[in-house]
Coordinates of C-alpha atoms and ligand atoms in Angstrom, one line a residue:
X1 CA -0.1 0.2 -0.1
X2 CA 1.4 3.3 -0.8
X3 CA 2.0 5.7 2.0
X4 CA -0.2 8.5 0.9
X5 CA -3.9 6.8 1.5
X6 CA -6.7 7.6 -1.2
X7 CA -9.9 9.0 0.1
X8 CA -11.4 5.2 -0.3
X9 CA -8.8 3.8 2.0
X10 CA -9.2 6.6 4.3
X11 CA -13.2 5.9 4.7
X12 CA -12.4 2.3 5.4
X13 CA -9.9 3.2 8.1
X14 CA -12.7 5.2 9.8
X15 CA -15.2 2.5 9.4
X16 CA -13.0 0.0 11.0
X17 CA -12.0 2.3 13.8
X18 CA -15.7 3.3 14.5
X19 CA -16.8 -0.2 14.6
X20 CA -19.3 0.1 11.8
X21 CA -17.6 -3.2 10.0
X22 CA -15.6 -6.2 11.4
X23 CA -14.7 -7.2 8.0
X24 CA -14.1 -5.3 4.9
X25 CA -15.9 -6.9 2.1
X26 CA -16.0 -5.2 -1.6
X27 CA -17.2 -6.2 -4.9
X28 CA -16.3 -5.9 -8.5
X29 CA -19.9 -6.2 -10.3
X30 CA -19.4 -5.8 -14.1
X31 CA -22.1 -6.3 -16.6
X32 CA -21.4 -9.5 -18.7
X33 CA -22.5 -7.7 -22.0
X34 CA -18.8 -7.1 -23.4
X35 CA -15.0 -7.8 -22.5
X36 CA -13.5 -5.7 -19.7
X37 CA -11.4 -2.6 -20.6
X38 CA -8.8 -0.6 -18.7
X39 CA -11.2 1.0 -16.9
X40 CA -12.5 -2.1 -15.3
X41 CA -8.7 -2.8 -14.5
X42 CA -8.9 0.3 -12.4
X43 CA -12.0 -0.9 -10.7
X44 CA -10.5 -4.2 -10.2
X45 CA -7.4 -2.9 -8.3
X46 CA -9.5 -0.7 -6.2
X47 CA -12.0 -3.4 -5.1
X48 CA -9.7 -6.1 -4.9
X49 CA -6.9 -4.0 -3.6
X50 CA -8.8 -2.7 -0.8
X51 CA -9.9 -6.2 0.2
X52 CA -6.4 -7.4 0.1
X53 CA -4.8 -4.7 1.9
X54 CA -7.6 -4.9 4.7
X55 CA -7.6 -8.6 5.1
X56 CA -11.2 -8.7 3.8
X57 CA -12.3 -10.3 0.6
X58 CA -13.9 -9.1 -2.9
X59 CA -16.6 -10.8 -4.5
X60 CA -16.7 -11.1 -8.3
X61 CA -20.6 -10.7 -9.2
X62 CA -21.7 -10.5 -12.6
X63 CA -24.7 -8.0 -12.8
X64 CA -26.9 -10.0 -15.1
X65 CA -30.1 -8.2 -14.9
X66 CA -30.5 -7.2 -18.6
X67 CA -31.4 -10.2 -20.5
X68 CA -31.0 -9.1 -24.0
X69 CA -27.4 -8.1 -24.1
X70 CA -25.5 -10.7 -21.7
X71 CA -23.9 -13.6 -22.7
X72 CA -21.5 -16.3 -20.8
X73 CA -18.4 -15.5 -23.0
X74 CA -18.2 -12.1 -21.4
X75 CA -18.4 -13.9 -18.0
X76 CA -15.3 -15.8 -18.9
X77 CA -13.8 -12.7 -20.3
X78 CA -14.3 -11.2 -16.9
X79 CA -12.7 -13.9 -15.0
X80 CA -9.9 -14.2 -17.0
X81 CA -9.1 -10.4 -16.8
X82 CA -9.4 -10.6 -13.1
X83 CA -7.1 -13.5 -12.9
X84 CA -4.7 -12.2 -15.5
X85 CA -4.2 -9.2 -13.0
X86 CA -3.4 -11.4 -10.3
X87 CA -6.2 -11.2 -8.2
X88 CA -8.8 -13.9 -6.9
X89 CA -12.3 -13.6 -6.0
X90 CA -14.0 -14.8 -2.7
X91 CA -15.8 -18.3 -3.3
X92 CA -17.7 -18.7 -6.6
X93 CA -18.6 -16.0 -9.1
X94 CA -21.7 -14.6 -7.9
X95 CA -24.6 -13.8 -9.9
X96 CA -27.2 -11.0 -9.5
X97 CA -29.7 -13.5 -11.2
X98 CA -29.2 -16.0 -8.3
X99 CA -30.8 -13.4 -6.1
X100 CA -33.7 -12.7 -8.2
X101 CA -36.1 -14.6 -5.7
X102 CA -35.0 -12.7 -3.0
X103 CA -35.1 -9.3 -4.8
X104 CA -38.5 -10.3 -5.8
X105 CA -39.5 -10.6 -2.1
X106 CA -37.9 -7.4 -1.1
X107 CA -40.4 -6.0 -3.7
X108 CA -43.4 -7.5 -2.4
X109 CA -42.4 -6.2 1.0
X110 CA -41.9 -2.6 -0.2
X111 CA -45.5 -3.0 -1.8
X112 CA -47.2 -4.4 1.5
X113 CA -45.3 -1.1 3.1
X114 CA -47.0 1.2 0.6
X115 CA -43.7 2.1 -0.3
X116 CA -44.1 0.7 -4.0
X117 CA -46.9 0.6 -6.6
X118 CA -47.6 -0.7 -10.0
X119 CA -47.7 2.0 -12.4
X120 CA -49.6 1.6 -15.7
X121 CA -48.4 4.7 -17.7
X122 CA -46.6 4.5 -20.7
X123 CA -42.8 5.5 -21.4
X124 CA -43.8 8.7 -22.6
X125 CA -46.4 9.4 -19.8
X126 CA -43.7 8.7 -17.2
X127 CA -41.0 10.9 -18.7
X128 CA -43.6 13.7 -18.7
X129 CA -45.0 13.1 -15.6
X130 CA -41.4 13.1 -14.0
X131 CA -41.1 17.0 -14.3
X132 CA -37.7 18.7 -14.8
X133 CA -35.1 20.1 -12.9
X134 CA -37.0 23.3 -12.5
X135 CA -40.2 21.8 -12.2
X136 CA -41.8 19.0 -9.9
X137 CA -43.3 16.2 -11.1
X138 CA -46.7 14.8 -10.6
X139 CA -47.8 11.4 -9.6
X140 CA -49.6 8.8 -11.5
X141 CA -53.2 8.4 -11.0
X142 CA -52.0 4.7 -10.3
X143 CA -50.1 5.1 -7.5
X144 CA -53.6 5.4 -5.6
X145 CA -54.0 1.7 -6.0
X146 CA -54.5 -0.2 -3.0
X147 CA -51.9 -2.6 -1.5
X148 CA -53.8 -5.7 -2.5
X149 CA -54.3 -4.5 -6.0
X150 CA -50.7 -3.7 -6.3
X151 CA -49.8 -7.3 -5.0
X152 CA -51.8 -8.8 -7.4
X153 CA -50.8 -7.0 -10.4
X154 CA -47.2 -7.4 -9.2
X155 CA -47.7 -11.2 -9.1
X156 CA -49.4 -11.2 -12.6
X157 CA -46.4 -9.4 -14.0
X158 CA -44.4 -12.0 -12.5
X159 CA -46.4 -14.9 -14.2
X160 CA -46.2 -13.1 -17.3
X161 CA -49.8 -12.1 -17.7
X162 CA -48.8 -8.8 -19.5
X163 CA -46.9 -7.0 -22.4
X164 CA -43.8 -5.3 -22.3
X165 CA -44.3 -1.8 -21.0
X166 CA -47.8 -2.5 -19.9
X167 CA -47.0 -2.3 -16.1
X168 CA -43.9 -1.3 -14.1
X169 CA -43.1 -1.4 -10.5
X170 CA -41.9 2.1 -8.8
X171 CA -40.8 3.1 -5.6
X172 CA -43.3 5.7 -3.9
X173 CA -40.8 8.3 -2.7
X174 CA -40.9 12.0 -3.9
X175 CA -42.5 13.3 -7.1
X176 CA -41.0 16.7 -6.4
X177 CA -37.5 15.5 -5.2
X178 CA -34.6 17.8 -6.1
X179 CA -32.7 14.5 -7.0
X180 CA -34.6 13.6 -10.3
X181 CA -33.6 10.0 -9.6
X182 CA -35.8 10.0 -6.5
X183 CA -39.0 10.9 -8.5
X184 CA -40.7 7.4 -8.0
X185 CA -38.0 5.4 -9.5
X186 CA -38.4 2.1 -11.4
X187 CA -38.0 -1.0 -9.7
X188 CA -38.9 -3.8 -11.8
X189 CA -40.1 -3.9 -15.5
X190 CA -41.4 -6.6 -17.8
X191 CA -39.0 -8.5 -20.3
X192 CA -40.2 -11.4 -22.3
X193 CA -36.4 -12.3 -23.0
X194 CA -34.3 -15.4 -22.7
X195 CA -31.8 -14.9 -19.7
X196 CA -28.6 -16.6 -20.3
X197 CA -28.5 -18.2 -16.8
X198 CA -32.4 -18.1 -15.5
X199 CA -33.6 -19.1 -19.0
X200 CA -37.3 -18.3 -19.2
X201 CA -38.1 -18.3 -15.5
X202 CA -38.7 -14.9 -15.4
X203 CA -40.3 -12.3 -17.2
X204 CA -39.9 -9.2 -15.0
X205 CA -36.4 -7.9 -14.2
X206 CA -35.3 -5.6 -11.4
X207 CA -33.5 -2.4 -12.5
X208 CA -30.2 -1.4 -11.4
X209 CA -31.2 0.8 -8.5
X210 CA -33.2 -1.9 -6.9
X211 CA -30.8 -5.0 -7.7
X212 CA -27.4 -3.6 -6.8
X213 CA -28.0 -2.1 -3.3
X214 CA -29.9 -5.7 -2.2
X215 CA -27.1 -7.5 -4.0
X216 CA -24.5 -5.9 -2.3
X217 CA -26.4 -6.3 1.3
X218 CA -27.2 -9.9 0.6
X219 CA -23.5 -10.3 0.0
X220 CA -22.6 -8.6 3.2
X221 CA -20.5 -6.0 1.5
X222 CA -19.4 -3.3 3.3
X223 CA -18.2 -0.8 1.1
X224 CA -20.0 -0.6 -2.5
X225 CA -17.5 1.3 -4.5
X226 CA -18.6 2.6 -7.9
X227 CA -17.8 5.2 -10.5
X228 CA -19.1 8.9 -10.1
X229 CA -22.0 9.0 -12.7
X230 CA -23.6 6.7 -10.0
X231 CA -23.5 9.8 -7.4
X232 CA -27.3 10.6 -7.7
X233 CA -28.2 7.0 -7.5
X234 CA -26.8 6.7 -4.1
X235 CA -30.0 8.4 -2.8
X236 CA -32.0 5.3 -3.9
X237 CA -29.4 3.0 -2.8
X238 CA -29.9 4.4 0.7
X239 CA -33.6 4.7 0.5
X240 CA -34.2 0.9 -0.5
X241 CA -31.9 -0.4 2.1
X242 CA -33.2 2.1 4.9
X243 CA -36.9 1.8 4.0
X244 CA -36.5 -2.2 4.3
X245 CA -35.2 -1.9 7.8
X246 CA -32.9 -4.6 7.3
X247 CA -30.5 -6.0 9.9
X248 CA -27.3 -4.2 10.0
X249 CA -24.7 -3.7 8.9
X250 CA -25.5 -2.3 5.7
X251 CA -23.3 -1.4 2.7
X252 CA -22.8 2.1 1.8
X253 CA -22.0 3.5 -1.7
X254 CA -19.0 5.4 -2.4
X255 CA -17.8 7.0 -6.0
X256 CA -14.6 7.6 -7.6
X257 CA -13.7 9.0 -10.9
X258 CA -13.9 7.0 -14.1
X259 CA -10.8 6.2 -16.0
X260 CA -10.7 7.9 -19.3
X261 CA -7.9 7.4 -21.8
X262 CA -7.2 9.7 -24.9
X263 CA -7.1 8.4 -28.4
X264 CA -9.7 5.5 -27.8
X265 CA -13.1 4.7 -26.8
X266 CA -13.8 2.9 -23.5
X267 CA -17.4 1.8 -23.3
X268 CA -18.4 -1.7 -23.9
X269 CA -21.3 -0.5 -26.4
X270 CA -18.8 1.4 -28.3
X271 CA -16.2 -1.4 -28.3
X272 CA -18.8 -3.9 -29.2
X273 CA -19.4 -1.7 -32.2
X274 CA -16.2 -2.1 -33.3
X275 CA -16.0 -5.8 -32.9
X276 CA -19.3 -6.5 -34.4
X277 CA -18.6 -4.1 -37.6
X278 CA -15.1 -5.6 -37.9
X279 CA -13.1 -2.6 -37.6
X280 CA -11.1 -4.5 -35.6
X281 CA -9.9 -8.3 -35.3
X282 CA -12.3 -9.3 -32.3
X283 CA -12.5 -8.5 -28.8
X284 CA -8.7 -9.5 -28.4
X285 CA -7.4 -7.0 -31.0
X286 CA -4.1 -5.6 -29.9
X287 CA -5.4 -2.1 -30.8
X288 CA -8.3 -2.2 -28.3
X289 CA -8.2 -1.0 -24.6
X290 CA -9.5 -4.3 -23.6
X291 CA -7.8 -6.6 -21.0
X292 CA -7.7 -9.3 -23.7
X293 CA -6.3 -6.9 -26.1
X294 CA -3.3 -5.8 -23.8
X295 CA -2.8 -9.5 -23.2
X296 CA -2.6 -10.3 -26.5
X297 CA -0.2 -7.3 -27.5
X298 CA 2.0 -8.2 -25.1
X299 CA 1.3 -6.1 -21.9
X300 CA 2.4 -7.5 -18.7
X301 CA -0.4 -7.5 -15.7
X302 CA 2.7 -5.5 -13.8
X303 CA 2.5 -2.6 -16.0
X304 CA -1.5 -2.5 -16.0
X305 CA -1.3 -2.3 -11.9
X306 CA 1.2 0.1 -12.1
X307 CA -0.3 2.2 -14.2
X308 CA -3.6 2.1 -12.1
X309 CA -1.4 2.8 -9.2
X310 CA -0.1 5.6 -10.6
X311 CA -3.1 7.7 -11.9
X312 CA -4.4 7.2 -8.4
X313 CA -8.2 7.4 -6.9
X314 CA -9.7 10.8 -7.6
X315 CA -13.1 12.3 -7.2
X316 CA -13.0 14.0 -10.2
X317 CA -13.3 12.7 -14.0
X318 CA -10.2 13.6 -16.0
X319 CA -8.6 11.9 -19.1
X320 CA -5.3 10.3 -18.8
X321 CA -2.9 10.6 -21.4
X322 CA -2.2 7.0 -23.0
X323 CA 1.6 7.7 -23.1
X324 CA 1.2 7.4 -19.3
X325 CA 0.2 3.7 -19.7
X326 CA 2.9 3.3 -22.5
X327 CA 5.2 4.6 -19.9
X328 CA 4.5 2.0 -17.5
X329 CA 5.0 -1.1 -20.1
X330 CA 8.5 0.1 -21.5
X331 CA 9.5 0.9 -17.8
X332 CA 8.4 -2.6 -17.0
X333 CA 10.1 -4.5 -19.8
X334 CA 13.0 -2.4 -19.6
X335 CA 14.4 -4.5 -17.1
X336 CA 13.2 -7.8 -17.9
X337 CA 13.7 -8.6 -21.7
X338 CA 16.4 -9.4 -23.9
X339 CA 17.7 -7.4 -26.5
X340 CA 18.0 -8.9 -30.0
X341 CA 18.3 -7.6 -33.7
X342 CA 15.5 -7.5 -36.4
X343 CA 15.5 -5.8 -39.5
X344 CA 12.1 -4.9 -40.4
X345 CA 12.8 -3.6 -44.2
X346 CA 16.0 -5.5 -45.3
X347 CA 18.5 -4.0 -47.6
X348 CA 21.3 -6.4 -48.6
X349 CA 24.8 -5.6 -47.9
X350 CA 27.9 -7.6 -49.3
X351 CA 31.2 -7.2 -47.3
X352 CA 33.6 -7.7 -50.1
X353 CA 36.8 -8.4 -47.9
X354 CA 35.2 -10.6 -45.6
X355 CA 35.7 -14.2 -46.0
X356 CA 34.5 -17.2 -44.2
X357 CA 31.9 -16.8 -41.1
X358 CA 32.0 -16.6 -37.2
X359 CA 29.9 -16.5 -34.4
X360 CA 29.8 -13.4 -32.2
X361 CA 28.9 -13.8 -28.5
X362 CA 26.7 -10.9 -27.5
X363 CA 24.9 -10.2 -24.2
X364 CA 21.3 -9.8 -24.3
X365 CA 21.2 -6.9 -21.6
X366 CA 22.8 -3.5 -21.6
X367 CA 24.9 -2.9 -18.6
X368 CA 22.5 -0.9 -16.8
X369 CA 20.2 -4.1 -16.7
X370 CA 21.2 -6.4 -13.9
X371 CA 20.6 -9.6 -15.7
X372 CA 22.7 -12.1 -17.1
X373 CA 22.6 -14.0 -20.6
X374 CA 24.0 -14.0 -24.1
X375 CA 23.6 -15.6 -27.4
X376 CA 25.7 -16.0 -30.6
X377 CA 24.8 -14.1 -33.7
X378 CA 26.0 -15.5 -36.8
X379 CA 28.1 -13.3 -39.1
X380 CA 29.3 -13.6 -42.7
X381 CA 30.1 -11.9 -45.9
X382 CA 26.3 -11.1 -46.7
X383 CA 23.9 -9.5 -44.2
X384 CA 20.9 -7.1 -44.3
X385 CA 20.6 -3.9 -42.6
X386 CA 17.4 -1.6 -42.3
X387 CA 16.8 0.1 -45.4
X388 CA 16.6 3.3 -43.6
X389 CA 19.9 2.8 -42.1
X390 CA 21.7 3.9 -45.4
X391 CA 21.0 7.3 -47.2
X392 CA 22.6 8.1 -50.5
X393 CA 22.0 11.8 -50.0
X394 CA 21.6 12.3 -46.2
X395 CA 20.2 15.1 -44.6
X396 CA 22.5 17.3 -42.4
X397 CA 22.2 15.3 -38.9
X398 CA 22.1 12.0 -40.6
X399 CA 24.7 9.7 -38.6
X400 CA 24.1 6.2 -40.1
X401 CA 25.6 4.9 -43.1
X402 CA 26.4 6.9 -46.4
X403 CA 28.8 6.9 -48.8
X404 CA 31.2 8.9 -46.9
X405 CA 30.3 8.2 -43.5
X406 CA 31.0 4.6 -41.7
X407 CA 28.7 3.0 -39.2
X408 CA 29.1 0.3 -36.6
X409 CA 27.4 -3.0 -37.0
X410 CA 26.0 -3.4 -33.5
X411 CA 28.2 -5.9 -31.6
X412 CA 30.3 -6.4 -34.5
X413 CA 32.3 -4.3 -37.0
X414 CA 32.5 -1.1 -38.6
X415 CA 31.7 -1.1 -42.1
X416 CA 32.2 1.7 -44.8
X417 CA 30.3 1.7 -48.0
X418 CA 31.9 1.2 -51.6
X419 CA 29.4 1.2 -53.9
X420 CA 25.5 1.3 -54.3
X421 CA 23.8 -1.3 -56.5
X422 CA 20.5 -0.1 -58.1
X423 CA 18.0 -1.6 -60.1
X424 CA 16.5 -0.4 -63.3
X425 CA 14.2 1.8 -61.5
X426 CA 16.8 3.2 -59.8
X427 CA 15.8 1.7 -56.4
X428 CA 19.0 0.9 -54.2
X429 CA 19.1 -3.1 -54.1
X430 CA 22.4 -3.5 -52.7
X431 CA 25.6 -2.0 -50.9
X432 CA 29.0 -3.1 -51.5
X433 CA 30.7 -2.7 -48.5
X434 CA 34.1 -3.3 -46.6
X435 CA 34.9 -4.1 -42.9
X436 CA 37.9 -3.1 -41.0
X437 CA 39.0 -6.4 -39.1
X438 CA 40.4 -4.3 -36.2
X439 CA 37.1 -2.8 -35.1
X440 CA 35.5 -5.5 -33.8
X441 CA 33.2 -4.5 -30.8
X442 CA 34.8 -5.0 -27.6
X443 CA 38.5 -5.1 -28.8
X444 CA 38.5 -2.1 -31.3
X445 CA 41.8 -0.8 -32.2
X446 CA 41.0 0.5 -35.2
X447 CA 40.6 4.4 -34.1
X448 CA 37.8 4.7 -36.5
X449 CA 35.0 7.2 -35.1
X450 CA 31.5 6.2 -36.0
X451 CA 28.4 8.4 -35.1
X452 CA 26.2 5.4 -34.4
X453 CA 25.3 1.8 -34.2
X454 CA 23.1 -0.3 -36.5
X455 CA 21.2 -3.3 -36.3
X456 CA 21.9 -6.1 -38.8
X457 CA 21.0 -9.9 -39.6
X458 CA 23.4 -12.5 -41.5
X459 CA 21.8 -13.3 -44.5
X460 CA 22.4 -17.0 -44.5
X461 CA 21.1 -17.6 -41.1
X462 CA 18.4 -15.0 -40.6
X463 CA 14.9 -16.0 -39.7
X464 CA 11.6 -14.4 -41.6
X465 CA 8.9 -13.1 -39.1
X466 CA 5.6 -11.3 -39.5
X467 CA 5.4 -8.2 -37.6
X468 CA 2.3 -6.4 -36.6
X469 CA 2.9 -3.0 -35.9
X470 CA 0.0 -0.8 -34.1
X471 CA -0.8 2.7 -34.1
X472 CA -3.4 4.7 -32.2
X473 CA -7.0 3.5 -32.8
X474 CA -8.3 6.7 -33.3
X475 CA -6.6 9.8 -34.9
X476 CA -7.9 12.3 -32.5
X477 CA -7.9 12.6 -28.7
X478 CA -11.3 12.3 -27.9
X479 CA -13.2 10.4 -30.5
X480 CA -16.6 10.6 -31.5
X481 CA -17.4 7.9 -33.8
X482 CA -16.1 5.6 -36.3
X483 CA -15.3 8.4 -38.5
X484 CA -12.2 9.0 -36.2
X485 CA -10.9 5.8 -36.7
X486 CA -7.3 6.1 -37.6
X487 CA -7.2 4.0 -41.1
X488 CA -3.4 3.3 -40.4
X489 CA -3.9 1.9 -37.1
X490 CA -2.3 -1.7 -38.4
X491 CA 0.8 -2.0 -40.4
X492 CA 1.8 -5.7 -41.2
X493 CA 5.2 -6.5 -42.5
X494 CA 5.6 -10.1 -43.8
X495 CA 9.2 -10.4 -44.4
X496 CA 11.2 -9.0 -41.2
X497 CA 14.4 -10.7 -40.5
X498 CA 15.4 -11.8 -37.0
X499 CA 18.8 -13.1 -35.8
X500 CA 18.2 -17.0 -34.9
X501 CA 18.1 -16.7 -31.2
X502 CA 14.7 -15.0 -31.6
X503 CA 12.9 -18.1 -32.7
X504 CA 12.2 -20.3 -29.6
X505 CA 9.6 -23.2 -29.1
X506 CA 7.8 -21.3 -26.6
X507 CA 5.5 -18.7 -28.0
X508 CA 5.1 -16.9 -24.6
X509 CA 8.2 -14.6 -24.9
X510 CA 8.9 -11.0 -25.4
X511 CA 12.3 -9.0 -26.8
X512 CA 13.2 -5.8 -27.5
X513 CA 14.2 -5.5 -31.1
X514 CA 16.8 -2.9 -30.7
X515 CA 16.1 0.6 -32.1
X516 CA 12.5 -0.7 -33.0
X517 CA 10.7 -1.3 -29.7
X518 CA 9.4 -4.0 -27.7
X519 CA 7.6 -7.0 -29.2
X520 CA 5.5 -10.1 -28.2
X521 CA 5.2 -13.2 -30.1
X522 CA 1.4 -13.1 -30.7
X523 CA -0.2 -15.9 -28.5
X524 CA -2.5 -17.2 -31.2
X525 CA -0.7 -16.9 -34.4
X526 CA 2.8 -17.7 -33.8
X527 CA 4.2 -20.9 -35.0
X528 CA 7.7 -21.9 -35.3
X529 CA 7.3 -22.1 -39.2
X530 CA 5.7 -19.0 -39.2
X531 CA 6.7 -16.5 -36.6
X532 CA 4.4 -13.6 -35.8
X533 CA 5.4 -10.5 -33.5
X534 CA 3.2 -7.8 -32.1
X535 CA 4.9 -4.7 -31.5
X536 CA 4.1 -3.7 -28.0
X537 CA 5.5 -0.1 -27.5
X538 CA 8.1 2.1 -29.1
X539 CA 11.2 2.5 -27.2
X540 CA 10.6 6.2 -26.6
X541 CA 7.4 8.2 -26.6
X542 CA 7.3 9.3 -30.3
X543 CA 4.2 11.5 -29.5
X544 CA 6.1 13.9 -27.3
X545 CA 7.4 15.9 -30.4
Ligands
ATP1 P1 -19.1 0.5 -19.8 O1 -20.0 1.7 -20.1 O2 -17.5 0.6 -20.4 O3 -19.5 -0.8 -20.1 P2 -20.0 0.2 -17.1 O4 -19.9 1.1 -16.1 O5 -21.3 -0.1 -17.7 O6 -18.9 0.6 -18.1 P3 -19.9 -2.5 -15.7 O7 -19.7 -3.9 -16.5 O8 -21.0 -2.4 -15.5 O9 -19.3 -1.4 -16.7 O10 -19.1 -2.1 -14.6 C1 -18.2 -2.8 -13.8 C2 -17.5 -2.1 -12.8 O11 -16.3 -1.4 -13.4 C3 -18.3 -0.8 -12.1 O12 -18.2 -0.7 -10.9 C4 -18.0 0.5 -13.1 O13 -17.9 1.5 -12.2 C5 -16.4 0.1 -13.1 N1 -15.8 0.7 -14.7 C6 -16.4 0.5 -15.7 N2 -15.6 1.6 -16.6 C7 -14.9 2.1 -15.7 C8 -14.0 3.2 -16.0 N3 -13.8 3.7 -17.2 N4 -13.2 3.4 -14.9 C9 -13.2 2.9 -13.5 N5 -14.2 2.1 -13.4 C10 -14.9 1.9 -14.5
MG2 MG1 -22.9 -1.0 -15.7
MG3 MG1 -22.0 0.4 -19.7

């Protein structure tokens, strides 16, 4: 736990001190209607993190009260995300739908208390009767129904005797409340839909405002932590639990600021649109801000946890710069992953004065990374360098290979360009070069000064890989819709070349391709015969220009 306590932990401290709760029980309550995103990661960190810090526990509860949008595949994705981030829930996964019978009993109780009624206005009338911020609403004539009549109608709603929208159950609170949400909120609605768990058992479903507080109470939750947009729902939360005179202790709701990140969208509804419309390749597309997307791209759980820790828990909404997340993954991988060489766009170089071949022992890690390990890099007469590491007509500050300027081959020798070979269209197809035998890295006595070292691979032994380079999914900071999608968010290079050490039997590997960035063997598509690597992140923040 960091030294400076966030406001939620301060509340928990006070509640423990005052004896309000003996045990801290939180919950993470997603609706299984999409894959979880990094906003959910923040909520997961908060809820599971507080439970861990206070020796309590956190429930994973599927808030499955909306039968038309929910599915088991989303339940699995949510479980995977929580586990991947390193947390574990108390007991089994819970489902609000398991509480439907209890929640219904509470509804009957409210009706018996005269605190809830069956309304038969239509949607439009309900809206109109509710009034506005400046104008009190008026109560429906149906609010005068007797308790007996309400009980009878509610039961018949449950039995399926009515059409959708014909009746609803409402709390009887205050049609002139300043908080509009308190103007007789809806508790139950009719939905003749198939539910993925309760099947066709129910045709009435509790509204969020009724189901959520009661589910928290049923589970013995102490702190019900949600995002700021539920601030106005807190009054209903309290009203339901207080009106029902439940045995204490009861949970209280606390709100924190939702996480927003620029250059992407975050709501499951918008993400679903991208997935269903094939604007991306599934929920785990590495361009998406979904946990599955980050995982497939090669982000580590540690980097996401660090990010959530860094951004902190605030009470005011704000937009976080995506480069902050990129900093976290770079920072994590820097001390963990081996450095190797990859050439994305190969340019052939023939070293005319080199004969035979050799293997160069090269460390996997730079001096400032306290890790050991090395591999042998094959070297011979024909190699490939990055096309952009040679310039025939270099700009002023160019410090790589030119006709006049030598360059070091990383871990190997200094080479000098002797001749450029072009094809019929004037494209450079080969460089003829010479190396200096006394310039070998580590034992250089040549005295030649070079301005940089470039990556290369041995032509005879290099392996071909596919490289998937990702850019921002949207081209503007606060995307509005599909028209803001970045058309170049995915760039695939089919024939990049790597040194042999990159190809291993295990697909779960990350490398730094020197000077290119951090890469991850795609967990789905990678095979030894056709290796595929995803670019996780570049080496430095190329956006901070
Ligand atoms: P979305 O609109 O993206 O689907 P949601 O709030 O409807 O989000 P739920 O599945 O209901 O998603 O959310 C589960 C939990 O995760 C809730 O407690 C919610 O407040 C939290 N959560 C969702 N999005 C964010 C976010 N961007 N930042 C922080 N917490 C979030
Ligand atoms: Mg929700
Ligand atoms: Mg939502």
